[in-house]
Coordinates of C-alpha atoms in Angstrom, one line a residue:
M1 CA 86.1 -55.3 117.6
T2 CA 85.4 -58.7 116.6
V3 CA 81.8 -60.4 117.0
F4 CA 81.1 -63.1 118.8
G5 CA 78.4 -65.4 117.8
F6 CA 77.0 -68.5 118.7
H7 CA 76.5 -71.3 116.5
A8 CA 73.3 -72.7 116.1
S9 CA 74.2 -76.7 115.3
H10 CA 71.0 -78.6 113.9
E11 CA 72.2 -82.3 113.3
Q12 CA 73.1 -82.4 117.5
I13 CA 69.9 -80.3 119.0
D14 CA 65.8 -80.5 118.8
P15 CA 65.0 -77.2 116.5
R16 CA 62.7 -76.4 120.0
A17 CA 66.0 -76.5 122.4
L18 CA 68.3 -74.6 119.2
L19 CA 65.6 -71.9 119.3
E20 CA 65.7 -71.3 123.7
A21 CA 69.4 -72.1 123.3
V22 CA 70.1 -68.9 120.8
I23 CA 67.1 -66.3 122.9
H24 CA 69.5 -67.5 125.7
A25 CA 73.0 -67.2 123.9
E26 CA 71.3 -63.0 123.1
R27 CA 71.0 -62.3 126.8
A28 CA 73.8 -64.0 127.7
G29 CA 76.2 -61.5 126.1
F30 CA 76.7 -62.8 122.1
D31 CA 76.6 -60.6 119.1
A32 CA 75.5 -63.1 116.5
A33 CA 74.7 -66.8 115.7
M34 CA 75.4 -68.1 112.6
S35 CA 73.6 -72.2 111.2
S36 CA 74.5 -75.1 110.8
D37 CA 72.4 -76.3 107.4
H38 CA 73.0 -80.6 107.3
F39 CA 69.8 -83.4 105.7
A40 CA 72.1 -85.8 108.6
P41 CA 73.8 -86.1 111.2
W42 CA 77.6 -86.4 111.0
S43 CA 76.8 -89.5 113.7
E44 CA 73.2 -91.7 115.2
R45 CA 74.6 -90.0 118.6
Q46 CA 73.7 -86.9 117.2
G47 CA 70.7 -87.7 116.6
Q48 CA 69.2 -84.3 114.8
S49 CA 69.0 -82.6 111.7
G50 CA 66.4 -79.8 111.4
F51 CA 65.8 -78.1 108.3
A52 CA 67.9 -74.7 108.9
W53 CA 65.7 -72.3 106.4
S54 CA 62.2 -72.9 108.8
W55 CA 64.3 -72.2 111.4
L56 CA 65.9 -69.3 110.9
G57 CA 62.9 -67.1 110.2
A58 CA 61.9 -68.0 114.2
A59 CA 64.9 -67.4 115.4
L60 CA 65.8 -64.1 113.2
Q61 CA 62.1 -63.4 114.5
A62 CA 62.6 -64.3 118.4
T63 CA 66.2 -62.7 118.9
N64 CA 68.0 -59.1 117.2
L65 CA 71.3 -60.7 116.5
P66 CA 72.3 -60.9 112.9
F67 CA 72.6 -64.6 111.5
G68 CA 74.6 -66.6 109.1
V69 CA 73.5 -70.5 107.5
V70 CA 76.0 -72.4 105.4
N71 CA 75.3 -73.9 102.8
A72 CA 75.4 -76.0 99.5
P73 CA 73.4 -74.6 96.8
G74 CA 73.5 -77.9 93.0
Q75 CA 72.5 -80.7 94.3
R76 CA 69.9 -80.5 96.8
Y77 CA 69.2 -77.3 96.7
H78 CA 68.6 -75.5 93.9
P79 CA 70.2 -71.7 93.1
A80 CA 66.5 -70.3 92.4
I81 CA 65.2 -71.6 95.5
I82 CA 68.2 -70.9 97.8
A83 CA 68.4 -67.3 96.1
Q84 CA 64.4 -66.9 97.0
A85 CA 65.2 -68.0 100.7
I86 CA 68.0 -65.8 100.7
G87 CA 66.7 -62.8 99.1
T88 CA 63.0 -63.5 102.0
L89 CA 65.1 -63.1 104.9
G90 CA 67.2 -60.4 103.9
A91 CA 64.0 -58.3 102.7
M92 CA 62.1 -59.2 106.2
Y93 CA 65.3 -58.6 108.7
P94 CA 67.2 -56.0 107.0
G95 CA 71.1 -56.4 106.9
R96 CA 70.6 -59.1 109.3
F97 CA 71.7 -62.0 107.2
W98 CA 74.1 -63.4 105.4
A99 CA 74.7 -66.8 103.5
A100 CA 78.1 -68.6 103.5
L101 CA 78.2 -71.8 100.1
G102 CA 80.0 -74.5 100.1
T103 CA 80.8 -77.3 98.1
G104 CA 79.1 -79.7 100.2
E105 CA 79.0 -83.1 101.3
A106 CA 78.0 -86.0 100.1
S107 CA 76.3 -87.3 103.3
N108 CA 73.7 -84.6 102.6
E109 CA 73.2 -84.2 99.1
H110 CA 73.6 -87.7 98.0
I111 CA 69.5 -88.6 98.6
T112 CA 68.7 -86.5 95.3
G113 CA 69.9 -89.8 93.8
D114 CA 71.9 -87.9 92.0
A115 CA 76.1 -89.2 91.5
W116 CA 77.7 -87.1 93.9
P117 CA 80.3 -85.6 91.4
R118 CA 84.4 -84.8 91.7
K119 CA 85.6 -82.0 94.2
D120 CA 86.5 -80.1 90.3
V121 CA 83.0 -80.3 89.1
R122 CA 81.8 -79.4 92.5
N123 CA 84.0 -76.0 92.4
A124 CA 82.5 -75.1 89.0
R125 CA 78.5 -76.2 89.7
L126 CA 79.2 -74.0 92.7
R127 CA 80.9 -71.1 91.0
E128 CA 77.6 -71.1 88.2
C129 CA 75.1 -71.2 91.5
V130 CA 77.4 -68.0 93.0
D131 CA 76.5 -66.2 89.6
V132 CA 73.0 -67.7 89.3
I133 CA 72.6 -66.1 92.6
R134 CA 73.5 -63.1 92.9
A135 CA 72.1 -62.3 89.3
L136 CA 68.2 -63.0 91.0
L137 CA 69.3 -61.0 94.1
A138 CA 69.9 -58.1 91.9
G139 CA 66.7 -58.3 90.1
E140 CA 68.0 -60.4 87.0
E141 CA 65.5 -62.2 84.8
V142 CA 67.3 -65.9 85.4
S143 CA 67.8 -68.6 82.2
H144 CA 71.3 -70.7 82.5
D145 CA 72.2 -74.0 81.4
G146 CA 75.4 -75.9 82.4
L147 CA 75.9 -78.1 85.2
V148 CA 72.5 -76.6 87.0
R149 CA 70.2 -75.8 84.6
V150 CA 67.4 -72.1 85.3
D151 CA 65.0 -71.1 83.0
R152 CA 63.2 -67.5 83.2
A153 CA 63.3 -67.5 87.3
K154 CA 63.1 -64.0 88.9
L155 CA 63.0 -62.5 92.5
W156 CA 59.5 -60.9 93.2
T157 CA 60.8 -60.1 96.3
R158 CA 64.2 -59.5 97.2
P159 CA 66.0 -56.9 99.7
E160 CA 67.6 -53.1 99.0
Q161 CA 70.6 -54.2 100.3
P162 CA 71.5 -58.1 99.2
P163 CA 73.3 -60.2 101.6
A164 CA 76.7 -61.0 101.4
L165 CA 77.6 -64.3 99.7
I166 CA 80.1 -66.1 101.9
G167 CA 82.7 -67.8 100.3
A168 CA 83.7 -71.2 102.8
A169 CA 87.1 -73.2 102.7
V170 CA 89.3 -75.2 105.0
S171 CA 92.1 -75.6 102.2
V172 CA 94.7 -72.7 101.0
A173 CA 93.8 -73.5 97.8
T174 CA 89.4 -73.5 97.7
A175 CA 90.4 -69.6 99.8
R176 CA 92.3 -68.8 97.6
W177 CA 89.7 -69.8 95.2
C178 CA 86.6 -68.5 96.8
A179 CA 88.5 -64.8 96.1
E180 CA 87.4 -65.2 93.2
W181 CA 83.6 -63.9 93.9
A182 CA 83.2 -63.9 97.4
D183 CA 81.9 -61.4 99.6
G184 CA 84.1 -62.3 102.8
L185 CA 85.8 -65.6 104.3
I186 CA 84.3 -68.6 106.8
T187 CA 86.7 -71.3 108.0
V188 CA 86.6 -73.2 110.8
N189 CA 89.2 -73.7 113.4
A190 CA 92.9 -74.8 112.6
P191 CA 96.7 -74.0 113.8
T192 CA 97.4 -70.8 113.2
A193 CA 99.9 -71.4 110.6
H194 CA 97.3 -72.5 108.4
L195 CA 95.0 -70.6 109.5
R196 CA 97.4 -67.0 108.6
E197 CA 98.2 -69.1 105.1
M198 CA 94.8 -69.4 104.3
I199 CA 94.0 -65.7 105.5
G200 CA 96.7 -64.6 103.6
A201 CA 95.9 -66.4 100.3
Y202 CA 92.8 -64.6 100.6
R203 CA 93.9 -61.8 100.6
E204 CA 96.5 -61.5 98.8
A205 CA 94.2 -62.6 95.8
G206 CA 92.0 -59.9 95.5
G207 CA 89.3 -61.1 99.2
R208 CA 87.5 -58.8 100.1
G209 CA 85.1 -58.6 103.2
P210 CA 84.8 -60.1 106.8
L211 CA 86.5 -62.7 108.1
H212 CA 85.1 -65.5 109.8
L213 CA 86.2 -68.8 112.4
Q214 CA 83.7 -71.6 113.5
V215 CA 85.4 -72.8 116.3
H216 CA 84.5 -76.4 117.6
V217 CA 84.4 -75.9 122.3
S218 CA 84.3 -78.8 124.5
W219 CA 83.6 -77.3 128.0
A220 CA 82.7 -79.1 131.4
P221 CA 83.2 -78.0 135.0
E222 CA 85.6 -81.1 134.8
Q223 CA 88.1 -82.0 132.9
A224 CA 87.0 -85.6 131.9
E225 CA 82.8 -84.0 130.8
A226 CA 84.4 -82.0 128.4
E227 CA 86.3 -84.7 126.9
R228 CA 83.2 -86.9 127.8
V229 CA 81.1 -85.2 125.4
A230 CA 83.8 -84.1 123.2
Y231 CA 84.9 -88.0 121.9
D232 CA 80.8 -88.9 122.5
Q233 CA 80.1 -86.1 119.8
W234 CA 82.9 -85.3 117.9
R235 CA 84.9 -88.2 116.9
S236 CA 83.2 -88.8 114.1
N237 CA 84.2 -85.5 112.7
V238 CA 87.5 -85.8 112.7
F239 CA 88.3 -86.4 109.1
A240 CA 90.1 -84.9 107.0
P241 CA 88.9 -84.7 103.1
P242 CA 87.9 -85.4 100.6
V243 CA 86.9 -88.7 103.8
C244 CA 84.5 -86.0 105.0
W245 CA 83.2 -85.1 102.0
D246 CA 82.1 -88.5 100.6
L247 CA 80.8 -90.8 103.2
E248 CA 77.5 -90.7 102.6
T249 CA 75.9 -91.6 106.4
P250 CA 75.6 -91.2 109.9
E251 CA 76.8 -95.0 109.6
H252 CA 79.2 -94.8 108.2
F253 CA 81.0 -92.2 109.4
D254 CA 80.1 -94.1 113.1
V255 CA 82.1 -97.1 111.6
I256 CA 85.4 -95.6 110.5
S257 CA 85.1 -93.7 113.9
Q258 CA 84.4 -96.0 115.9
D259 CA 87.9 -96.8 117.8
M260 CA 89.6 -92.9 117.6
P261 CA 91.7 -92.0 120.2
M262 CA 91.1 -89.0 121.9
E263 CA 94.3 -87.0 120.5
K264 CA 92.7 -86.9 117.3
V265 CA 89.2 -85.6 118.5
H266 CA 91.8 -82.3 120.4
D267 CA 93.0 -81.8 116.6
V268 CA 89.5 -80.3 116.0
V269 CA 88.2 -79.7 119.7
N270 CA 89.0 -77.2 122.1
V271 CA 88.8 -79.3 124.4
S272 CA 89.1 -77.8 128.5
A273 CA 87.9 -77.3 132.0
D274 CA 89.2 -74.5 132.5
L275 CA 87.7 -71.4 130.9
G276 CA 91.4 -69.4 131.1
R277 CA 93.1 -71.7 128.3
H278 CA 89.6 -71.0 126.2
V279 CA 90.2 -67.3 126.7
G280 CA 94.3 -67.9 125.4
W281 CA 93.2 -69.9 122.3
L282 CA 90.4 -67.4 121.5
E283 CA 93.1 -64.9 121.5
E284 CA 95.1 -66.6 119.1
Y285 CA 92.2 -66.5 116.7
L286 CA 91.7 -62.7 117.4
E287 CA 95.3 -61.6 116.5
L288 CA 95.0 -62.8 112.4
G289 CA 92.8 -60.7 112.4
F290 CA 88.5 -62.2 112.1
D291 CA 86.2 -60.3 111.7
Q292 CA 83.7 -62.3 113.9
I293 CA 84.1 -65.8 115.8
A294 CA 81.5 -68.0 115.8
L295 CA 81.6 -71.0 119.2
H296 CA 80.4 -73.9 118.8
H297 CA 80.2 -76.5 121.6
V298 CA 80.0 -79.1 120.5
G299 CA 77.9 -80.9 123.5
Q300 CA 73.7 -81.7 123.3
E301 CA 73.3 -79.0 126.4
Q302 CA 74.1 -75.8 126.0
R303 CA 72.7 -73.9 128.6
D304 CA 75.0 -74.2 131.0
F305 CA 78.0 -72.9 128.7
I306 CA 76.5 -69.8 127.4
D307 CA 76.6 -69.6 130.7
A308 CA 79.9 -69.4 131.4
F309 CA 81.8 -68.7 127.9
G310 CA 78.7 -65.0 128.3
A311 CA 80.3 -64.1 131.9
E312 CA 84.0 -65.2 132.1
V313 CA 85.5 -65.7 128.3
L314 CA 83.3 -63.0 126.4
P315 CA 84.3 -59.8 128.7
K316 CA 87.4 -61.1 128.7
L317 CA 88.3 -61.4 125.1
R318 CA 86.1 -57.5 124.7
S319 CA 88.6 -55.9 126.8
A320 CA 91.7 -58.0 125.8
G321 CA 90.3 -56.3 122.2

């Protein structure tokens, strides 16, 4: 049966409020949670960006939920440090933590002052990072000279079972590439034909493990409010790669999305006051075979969304499954 999770958006919500939200989500019937990992928000209107790894320890302790995080090792984070973070959370909370690894966005990575590499170089760098992280989690001493450098690193605190390393992808080509190394695949909501093609490419290339989907939604009791929230908070997030990869600051995203038509927001966010329509959208994703679906209400206030989906949406989806 598909697991339904709550997405913790650090770019939008103060970490204390976000912790309260994920505790409330567990009580309301959500089965799991996942977390973003940003240094900066996508818009100045979002206005937050807490440190995910500090928050994850608190959230795992405060709930019984399994958690995942989407991380980009290689520039802002050294892979040995990410391996240590993964290993420590895995040791403290066995079987409850996984990490999705991707190539990242300039908006978070430019802070190091290093040049933002081409996509092919970022892919190669991530592949090196994956190998370093896996070796460290396996207990090996690692030295490596390449796009990342490691000198005689060894993890002294490790879980008995290494947490899964999930591949993050939004394109068919990247999904196929992730099959080479990942323990599963994660992507975001898109037209079902595109999602089906991504899943097919991943599986046909030998991709193993669970399929995760993050779904952006905006719900409010009134349609106008659901649209206002989506437009205010998520119109800066409508840009396809490479634009979303290469812009550097929240101000850049705000400038280019200033006159964004609402129709474009509807392309990336499931916006409706009708809970039945949300059930219908999610049933389409269920039919594609996703093992976990994390729901991200793009508003900054989460309680009403959690209560409504916990009471009216998740039970219908579970009965359908």
